[in-house]
Amino acid sequence: MDFERFATAVASPPVPAGESWRPACVQLAAGEKDRFLELCHDRGIGVSDTIGRQLAELAVARFPAPRQAAERSRFAEHVTASVADLAELGLWVYLPWAAQVAHLLGPGEYLEVVTNRNRDKITRAEQELLRAKRVAVLGLSVGAEAAVVIAQEHLCGHLVLADFDRLELSNLNRLGASFTSIGQPKTKITARRIAAIDPYLEVTLVEDEVTAANAGQFISGLDLLVEECDGPAAKYSVRQAAQAAGVSVVYAADERGFLSIEPYRMRPGLPLFHGLAGPDLAVSADRLAALVEWLGGPAALSGRSRHSVTLIGTELAGYPQLASEARYAAGQIGHVARRMLLGEDLPPFHGHLDLVDLIPANDSI
């Protein structure tokens, strides 16, 4: 938007700041900087202008060799000379919920710098290919951390975040959120985290429950589904739709490194849940029991989790989960998502990548 539209949006926000989640990008024209800064001051909007540091990084990204110092200097001089004021360069990104605006490089240069240290674990050509992908994350507990990993590695250009739940205080044992966000939709909380990493990433929020009736529409157009929801019915319905549409599914649980890869794109005949769960899962009255069976049954749980599960409803209010395990699951998802989105033919997988097994304790201590 231009300055005038920004001024109007600040004076009469289309969405209250407390409910907002979408960043606004402002392009300043010549001579508008002072008016822009004055408006931000009057409205209590904090301003961050680090465009000089970003330009310096862009120059290093393009001319990385120590002997290319002269080229870096000429590049900076050329960019500076191309505008009357550096305020006109790039975009000013406004985060309404934070009452902050930041001066950033434009989308192409921003992506170039922020992904530079991905290379060549992800090549530049691969990064461009990934930018054309559309990924959905259903369920934003472990899924929120997975969504942030996907956004931070820039594994897609369009990210769909789906959940109808709101943040509670007990979620703060593992979710990257704040007590100031208690009661807010998990979709918006996650979208705000992503906007602070990549404001140019297209994000869509789905805050209605995904059911058998709308699962096909939800899956349509996806390149990958990350399924992290709690409800057995939704788990079953989205897999049915994903199998029919040829969309692969990845799921990881914060329990002994459990990981499921269901590559329906390459193997459309693969049974749902690897054939380990049938339609009865969709109508399971005991969500926890259904989830435990999907993880391999009670015997597949860690000893501590088996103990905690027996106390749910008497001494404990819910299933045990830890922040480190949620982030480990997110890392697994990011790894698998990157490879699948780049076209690798990964085989079906259902099992545990348990760090306790990989790093056993010394019984002699």
GROMACS .gro file of C-alpha atoms in nm:
model
  365
    1MET     CA    1   0.000   0.000   0.000
    2ASP     CA    2   0.106   0.363  -0.042
    3PHE     CA    3   0.142   0.616   0.239
    4GLU     CA    4  -0.211   0.753   0.210
    5ARG     CA    5  -0.368   0.407   0.239
    6PHE     CA    6  -0.142   0.333   0.536
    7ALA     CA    7  -0.250   0.653   0.709
    8THR     CA    8  -0.615   0.562   0.654
    9ALA     CA    9  -0.563   0.206   0.780
   10VAL     CA   10  -0.391   0.331   1.095
   11ALA     CA   11  -0.665   0.586   1.163
   12SER     CA   12  -0.947   0.338   1.095
   13PRO     CA   13  -0.808  -0.017   1.125
   14PRO     CA   14  -1.007  -0.271   0.921
   15VAL     CA   15  -0.938  -0.520   1.202
   16PRO     CA   16  -0.870  -0.430   1.568
   17ALA     CA   17  -0.497  -0.454   1.644
   18GLY     CA   18  -0.560  -0.726   1.904
   19GLU     CA   19  -0.722  -0.947   1.640
   20SER     CA   20  -0.481  -0.873   1.357
   21TRP     CA   21  -0.216  -1.110   1.226
   22ARG     CA   22  -0.145  -1.000   0.871
   23PRO     CA   23   0.149  -0.760   0.812
   24ALA     CA   24   0.097  -0.454   0.593
   25CYS     CA   25   0.367  -0.350   0.346
   26VAL     CA   26   0.407   0.022   0.277
   27GLN     CA   27   0.595   0.176  -0.017
   28LEU     CA   28   0.709   0.533   0.047
   29ALA     CA   29   0.749   0.780  -0.236
   30ALA     CA   30   0.996   1.067  -0.251
   31GLY     CA   31   0.944   1.321   0.026
   32GLU     CA   32   0.709   1.106   0.238
   33LYS     CA   33   0.956   0.990   0.504
   34ASP     CA   34   0.904   1.276   0.749
   35ARG     CA   35   0.524   1.253   0.731
   36PHE     CA   36   0.547   0.876   0.773
   37LEU     CA   37   0.768   0.899   1.082
   38GLU     CA   38   0.551   1.173   1.230
   39LEU     CA   39   0.240   0.961   1.182
   40CYS     CA   40   0.409   0.663   1.350
   41HIS     CA   41   0.516   0.883   1.642
   42ASP     CA   42   0.166   1.028   1.685
   43ARG     CA   43   0.008   0.681   1.676
   44GLY     CA   44   0.259   0.523   1.915
   45ILE     CA   45   0.404   0.296   1.647
   46GLY     CA   46   0.764   0.193   1.709
   47VAL     CA   47   1.000   0.231   1.414
   48SER     CA   48   1.297   0.011   1.327
   49ASP     CA   49   1.515   0.118   1.034
   50THR     CA   50   1.809  -0.117   0.979
   51ILE     CA   51   1.810  -0.096   0.601
   52GLY     CA   52   2.178  -0.002   0.600
   53ARG     CA   53   2.276  -0.324   0.775
   54GLN     CA   54   2.052  -0.526   0.543
   55LEU     CA   55   2.210  -0.364   0.236
   56ALA     CA   56   2.553  -0.447   0.372
   57GLU     CA   57   2.449  -0.812   0.408
   58LEU     CA   58   2.303  -0.812   0.058
   59ALA     CA   59   2.635  -0.684  -0.075
   60VAL     CA   60   2.824  -0.958   0.111
   61ALA     CA   61   2.581  -1.222  -0.018
   62ARG     CA   62   2.649  -1.113  -0.376
   63PHE     CA   63   3.022  -1.050  -0.333
   64PRO     CA   64   3.131  -1.285  -0.053
   65ALA     CA   65   3.506  -1.309  -0.120
   66PRO     CA   66   3.737  -1.088   0.090
   67ARG     CA   67   3.900  -0.963  -0.231
   68GLN     CA   68   3.560  -0.832  -0.349
   69ALA     CA   69   3.545  -0.545  -0.100
   70ALA     CA   70   3.558  -0.292  -0.383
   71GLU     CA   71   3.265  -0.459  -0.559
   72ARG     CA   72   3.065  -0.447  -0.236
   73SER     CA   73   3.134  -0.077  -0.200
   74ARG     CA   74   3.037  -0.004  -0.561
   75PHE     CA   75   2.718  -0.205  -0.517
   76ALA     CA   76   2.621  -0.007  -0.205
   77GLU     CA   77   2.697   0.320  -0.383
   78HIS     CA   78   2.487   0.216  -0.682
   79VAL     CA   79   2.187   0.123  -0.465
   80THR     CA   80   2.214   0.444  -0.263
   81ALA     CA   81   2.236   0.654  -0.579
   82SER     CA   82   1.925   0.490  -0.725
   83VAL     CA   83   1.692   0.664  -0.478
   84ALA     CA   84   1.667   1.018  -0.343
   85ASP     CA   85   1.630   0.883   0.010
   86LEU     CA   86   1.691   0.532   0.143
   87ALA     CA   87   1.340   0.547   0.290
   88GLU     CA   88   1.213   0.483  -0.063
   89LEU     CA   89   1.410   0.161  -0.088
   90GLY     CA   90   1.235  -0.168  -0.016
   91LEU     CA   91   0.923  -0.166   0.199
   92TRP     CA   92   0.815  -0.061   0.545
   93VAL     CA   93   0.643  -0.359   0.710
   94TYR     CA   94   0.379  -0.278   0.970
   95LEU     CA   95   0.281  -0.531   1.239
   96PRO     CA   96  -0.044  -0.390   1.386
   97TRP     CA   97  -0.060  -0.629   1.684
   98ALA     CA   98   0.288  -0.522   1.795
   99ALA     CA   99   0.250  -0.153   1.703
  100GLN     CA  100   0.583  -0.182   1.518
  101VAL     CA  101   0.700  -0.092   1.171
  102ALA     CA  102   1.032  -0.206   1.021
  103HIS     CA  103   1.216  -0.095   0.708
  104LEU     CA  104   1.307  -0.406   0.509
  105LEU     CA  105   1.453  -0.503   0.177
  106GLY     CA  106   1.195  -0.586  -0.088
  107PRO     CA  107   1.069  -0.945  -0.125
  108GLY     CA  108   1.334  -1.069  -0.367
  109GLU     CA  109   1.634  -0.920  -0.189
  110TYR     CA  110   1.493  -1.012   0.152
  111LEU     CA  111   1.462  -1.377   0.046
  112GLU     CA  112   1.810  -1.366  -0.107
  113VAL     CA  113   1.971  -1.252   0.218
  114VAL     CA  114   1.763  -1.450   0.464
  115THR     CA  115   1.821  -1.777   0.274
  116ASN     CA  116   2.187  -1.713   0.195
  117ARG     CA  117   2.308  -1.926   0.484
  118ASN     CA  118   2.084  -2.211   0.375
  119ARG     CA  119   2.313  -2.265   0.078
  120ASP     CA  120   2.390  -2.519  -0.038
  121LYS     CA  121   2.198  -2.740   0.199
  122ILE     CA  122   1.924  -2.579  -0.006
  123THR     CA  123   2.051  -2.439  -0.335
  124ARG     CA  124   1.928  -2.113  -0.480
  125ALA     CA  125   1.744  -2.300  -0.756
  126GLU     CA  126   1.581  -2.528  -0.498
  127GLN     CA  127   1.481  -2.228  -0.288
  128GLU     CA  128   1.304  -2.079  -0.588
  129LEU     CA  129   1.131  -2.412  -0.655
  130LEU     CA  130   1.016  -2.433  -0.293
  131ARG     CA  131   0.873  -2.082  -0.311
  132ALA     CA  132   0.610  -2.217  -0.550
  133LYS     CA  133   0.487  -2.483  -0.304
  134ARG     CA  134   0.172  -2.478  -0.094
  135VAL     CA  135   0.180  -2.655   0.243
  136ALA     CA  136  -0.089  -2.692   0.509
  137VAL     CA  137  -0.038  -2.758   0.878
  138LEU     CA  138  -0.343  -2.899   1.055
  139GLY     CA  139  -0.324  -2.873   1.433
  140LEU     CA  140  -0.111  -2.603   1.593
  141SER     CA  141   0.040  -2.754   1.904
  142VAL     CA  142   0.340  -2.947   1.772
  143GLY     CA  143   0.215  -2.817   1.438
  144ALA     CA  144   0.287  -2.455   1.533
  145GLU     CA  145   0.654  -2.535   1.582
  146ALA     CA  146   0.655  -2.729   1.254
  147ALA     CA  147   0.492  -2.436   1.073
  148VAL     CA  148   0.757  -2.197   1.204
  149VAL     CA  149   1.034  -2.435   1.091
  150ILE     CA  150   0.878  -2.459   0.744
  151ALA     CA  151   0.851  -2.079   0.724
  152GLN     CA  152   1.202  -2.021   0.856
  153GLU     CA  153   1.356  -2.262   0.604
  154HIS     CA  154   1.134  -2.102   0.337
  155LEU     CA  155   1.006  -2.440   0.222
  156CYS     CA  156   0.696  -2.295   0.059
  157GLY     CA  157   0.545  -1.977  -0.074
  158HIS     CA  158   0.198  -2.036   0.068
  159LEU     CA  159   0.135  -2.177   0.414
  160VAL     CA  160  -0.211  -2.276   0.535
  161LEU     CA  161  -0.256  -2.285   0.914
  162ALA     CA  162  -0.559  -2.475   1.043
  163ASP     CA  163  -0.688  -2.503   1.400
  164PHE     CA  164  -1.003  -2.399   1.583
  165ASP     CA  165  -0.844  -2.404   1.929
  166ARG     CA  166  -0.727  -2.115   2.146
  167LEU     CA  167  -0.415  -2.082   2.357
  168GLU     CA  168  -0.437  -2.178   2.724
  169LEU     CA  169  -0.184  -2.126   3.002
  170SER     CA  170  -0.105  -2.500   3.011
  171ASN     CA  171   0.005  -2.479   2.643
  172LEU     CA  172   0.302  -2.263   2.744
  173ASN     CA  173   0.496  -2.569   2.860
  174ARG     CA  174   0.579  -2.638   2.492
  175LEU     CA  175   0.439  -2.373   2.254
  176GLY     CA  176   0.639  -2.071   2.141
  177ALA     CA  177   0.389  -1.817   2.269
  178SER     CA  178   0.335  -1.567   2.551
  179PHE     CA  179   0.098  -1.543   2.845
  180THR     CA  180  -0.023  -1.220   2.682
  181SER     CA  181  -0.177  -1.439   2.409
  182ILE     CA  182  -0.388  -1.661   2.636
  183GLY     CA  183  -0.735  -1.696   2.488
  184GLN     CA  184  -0.627  -1.600   2.137
  185PRO     CA  185  -0.662  -1.838   1.840
  186LYS     CA  186  -0.355  -2.054   1.785
  187THR     CA  187  -0.379  -1.975   1.414
  188LYS     CA  188  -0.323  -1.602   1.472
  189ILE     CA  189  -0.045  -1.659   1.725
  190THR     CA  190   0.141  -1.879   1.478
  191ALA     CA  191   0.079  -1.642   1.187
  192ARG     CA  192   0.228  -1.355   1.387
  193ARG     CA  193   0.540  -1.557   1.465
  194ILE     CA  194   0.578  -1.634   1.095
  195ALA     CA  195   0.517  -1.272   0.990
  196ALA     CA  196   0.808  -1.164   1.209
  197ILE     CA  197   1.033  -1.406   1.016
  198ASP     CA  198   0.899  -1.365   0.663
  199PRO     CA  199   0.636  -1.095   0.615
  200TYR     CA  200   0.625  -1.172   0.242
  201LEU     CA  201   0.512  -1.534   0.285
  202GLU     CA  202   0.150  -1.589   0.186
  203VAL     CA  203  -0.043  -1.726   0.484
  204THR     CA  204  -0.403  -1.846   0.498
  205LEU     CA  205  -0.586  -1.921   0.822
  206VAL     CA  206  -0.852  -2.191   0.857
  207GLU     CA  207  -1.031  -2.158   1.191
  208ASP     CA  208  -1.324  -2.389   1.120
  209GLU     CA  209  -1.303  -2.756   1.212
  210VAL     CA  210  -1.185  -2.982   0.930
  211THR     CA  211  -1.439  -3.260   0.884
  212ALA     CA  212  -1.529  -3.529   0.634
  213ALA     CA  213  -1.754  -3.273   0.464
  214ASN     CA  214  -1.483  -3.015   0.395
  215ALA     CA  215  -1.160  -3.222   0.399
  216GLY     CA  216  -1.148  -3.243   0.020
  217GLN     CA  217  -1.170  -2.867  -0.016
  218PHE     CA  218  -0.903  -2.823   0.253
  219ILE     CA  219  -0.663  -3.060   0.074
  220SER     CA  220  -0.724  -2.918  -0.274
  221GLY     CA  221  -0.416  -2.754  -0.423
  222LEU     CA  222  -0.170  -2.866  -0.154
  223ASP     CA  223   0.177  -2.999  -0.224
  224LEU     CA  224   0.209  -3.144   0.127
  225LEU     CA  225   0.001  -3.186   0.442
  226VAL     CA  226   0.150  -3.175   0.790
  227GLU     CA  227  -0.111  -3.343   1.009
  228GLU     CA  228  -0.082  -3.265   1.381
  229CYS     CA  229  -0.444  -3.248   1.496
  230ASP     CA  230  -0.585  -3.426   1.801
  231GLY     CA  231  -0.916  -3.552   1.668
  232PRO     CA  232  -0.919  -3.909   1.527
  233ALA     CA  233  -1.207  -3.823   1.292
  234ALA     CA  234  -1.016  -3.535   1.137
  235LYS     CA  235  -0.701  -3.747   1.111
  236TYR     CA  236  -0.893  -4.007   0.915
  237SER     CA  237  -1.087  -3.764   0.694
  238VAL     CA  238  -0.784  -3.565   0.581
  239ARG     CA  239  -0.597  -3.885   0.496
  240GLN     CA  240  -0.888  -4.004   0.287
  241ALA     CA  241  -0.888  -3.671   0.102
  242ALA     CA  242  -0.508  -3.667   0.074
  243GLN     CA  243  -0.496  -4.020  -0.067
  244ALA     CA  244  -0.765  -3.933  -0.322
  245ALA     CA  245  -0.583  -3.614  -0.426
  246GLY     CA  246  -0.235  -3.764  -0.425
  247VAL     CA  247  -0.110  -3.536  -0.146
  248SER     CA  248   0.155  -3.680   0.085
  249VAL     CA  249   0.115  -3.657   0.462
  250VAL     CA  250   0.377  -3.628   0.734
  251TYR     CA  251   0.311  -3.654   1.108
  252ALA     CA  252   0.543  -3.646   1.409
  253ALA     CA  253   0.456  -3.686   1.775
  254ASP     CA  254   0.638  -3.547   2.077
  255GLU     CA  255   0.673  -3.902   2.214
  256ARG     CA  256   0.990  -4.104   2.158
  257GLY     CA  257   1.054  -3.933   1.826
  258PHE     CA  258   0.756  -4.095   1.655
  259LEU     CA  259   0.740  -4.017   1.283
  260SER     CA  260   0.498  -4.117   1.008
  261ILE     CA  261   0.563  -4.055   0.639
  262GLU     CA  262   0.267  -4.136   0.414
  263PRO     CA  263   0.375  -4.059   0.054
  264TYR     CA  264   0.038  -4.077  -0.120
  265ARG     CA  265   0.170  -3.865  -0.411
  266MET     CA  266   0.414  -4.138  -0.512
  267ARG     CA  267   0.212  -4.430  -0.375
  268PRO     CA  268  -0.162  -4.362  -0.415
  269GLY     CA  269  -0.240  -4.721  -0.318
  270LEU     CA  270  -0.076  -4.689   0.024
  271PRO     CA  271  -0.337  -4.780   0.289
  272LEU     CA  272  -0.439  -4.503   0.528
  273PHE     CA  273  -0.224  -4.500   0.842
  274HIS     CA  274  -0.002  -4.762   0.671
  275GLY     CA  275  -0.291  -5.005   0.718
  276LEU     CA  276  -0.245  -4.989   1.096
  277ALA     CA  277  -0.576  -4.814   1.167
  278GLY     CA  278  -0.911  -4.845   0.996
  279PRO     CA  279  -1.238  -4.647   0.971
  280ASP     CA  280  -1.314  -4.729   1.335
  281LEU     CA  281  -1.051  -4.468   1.426
  282ALA     CA  282  -1.277  -4.196   1.286
  283VAL     CA  283  -1.554  -4.279   1.530
  284SER     CA  284  -1.334  -4.359   1.829
  285ALA     CA  285  -1.490  -4.230   2.150
  286ASP     CA  286  -1.157  -4.238   2.333
  287ARG     CA  287  -0.928  -3.991   2.154
  288LEU     CA  288  -0.631  -4.067   2.379
  289ALA     CA  289  -0.660  -4.444   2.334
  290ALA     CA  290  -0.684  -4.401   1.957
  291LEU     CA  291  -0.373  -4.182   1.952
  292VAL     CA  292  -0.177  -4.427   2.166
  293GLU     CA  293  -0.269  -4.712   1.931
  294TRP     CA  294  -0.150  -4.506   1.634
  295LEU     CA  295   0.183  -4.450   1.813
  296GLY     CA  296   0.228  -4.827   1.837
  297GLY     CA  297   0.022  -4.912   2.144
  298PRO     CA  298   0.093  -4.862   2.516
  299ALA     CA  299   0.411  -5.068   2.500
  300ALA     CA  300   0.559  -4.821   2.251
  301LEU     CA  301   0.530  -4.528   2.494
  302SER     CA  302   0.820  -4.428   2.715
  303GLY     CA  303   0.804  -4.555   3.071
  304ARG     CA  304   0.737  -4.206   3.206
  305SER     CA  305   0.456  -4.149   2.957
  306ARG     CA  306   0.297  -4.486   3.035
  307HIS     CA  307   0.291  -4.386   3.400
  308SER     CA  308   0.144  -4.041   3.326
  309VAL     CA  309  -0.127  -4.182   3.100
  310THR     CA  310  -0.265  -4.392   3.385
  311LEU     CA  311  -0.310  -4.075   3.591
  312ILE     CA  312  -0.501  -3.874   3.332
  313GLY     CA  313  -0.841  -3.779   3.469
  314THR     CA  314  -0.740  -3.843   3.830
  315GLU     CA  315  -0.412  -3.666   3.905
  316LEU     CA  316  -0.330  -3.523   3.561
  317ALA     CA  317  -0.542  -3.309   3.327
  318GLY     CA  318  -0.386  -3.418   2.997
  319TYR     CA  319  -0.131  -3.610   2.797
  320PRO     CA  320   0.234  -3.536   2.892
  321GLN     CA  321   0.428  -3.324   2.644
  322LEU     CA  322   0.761  -3.139   2.657
  323ALA     CA  323   0.895  -2.837   2.468
  324SER     CA  324   1.216  -3.015   2.366
  325GLU     CA  325   1.019  -3.307   2.222
  326ALA     CA  326   0.778  -3.076   2.037
  327ARG     CA  327   1.072  -2.899   1.875
  328TYR     CA  328   1.242  -3.228   1.791
  329ALA     CA  329   0.920  -3.336   1.617
  330ALA     CA  330   0.915  -3.004   1.430
  331GLY     CA  331   1.271  -3.065   1.315
  332GLN     CA  332   1.179  -3.410   1.187
  333ILE     CA  333   0.885  -3.263   0.996
  334GLY     CA  334   1.100  -2.988   0.846
  335HIS     CA  335   1.359  -3.241   0.729
  336VAL     CA  336   1.102  -3.469   0.567
  337ALA     CA  337   0.900  -3.180   0.420
  338ARG     CA  338   1.207  -3.030   0.253
  339ARG     CA  339   1.303  -3.356   0.086
  340MET     CA  340   0.951  -3.442  -0.028
  341LEU     CA  341   0.882  -3.093  -0.161
  342LEU     CA  342   1.204  -3.110  -0.361
  343GLY     CA  343   1.080  -3.429  -0.525
  344GLU     CA  344   1.260  -3.705  -0.337
  345ASP     CA  345   1.075  -4.035  -0.342
  346LEU     CA  346   1.075  -4.116   0.029
  347PRO     CA  347   0.939  -4.457   0.127
  348PRO     CA  348   0.654  -4.498   0.375
  349PHE     CA  349   0.778  -4.482   0.732
  350HIS     CA  350   0.613  -4.552   1.067
  351GLY     CA  351   0.836  -4.571   1.370
  352HIS     CA  352   1.034  -4.406   1.647
  353LEU     CA  353   1.360  -4.211   1.614
  354ASP     CA  354   1.409  -4.210   1.987
  355LEU     CA  355   1.705  -4.020   2.132
  356VAL     CA  356   1.689  -4.233   2.445
  357ASP     CA  357   1.758  -4.539   2.230
  358LEU     CA  358   2.028  -4.357   2.037
  359ILE     CA  359   2.194  -4.214   2.350
  360PRO     CA  360   2.136  -4.476   2.624
  361ALA     CA  361   2.232  -4.405   2.983
  362ASN     CA  362   2.536  -4.572   3.136
  363ASP     CA  363   2.385  -4.817   3.388
  364SER     CA  364   2.708  -4.823   3.584
  365ILE     CA  365   2.657  -4.465   3.704
   0.00000   0.00000   0.00000
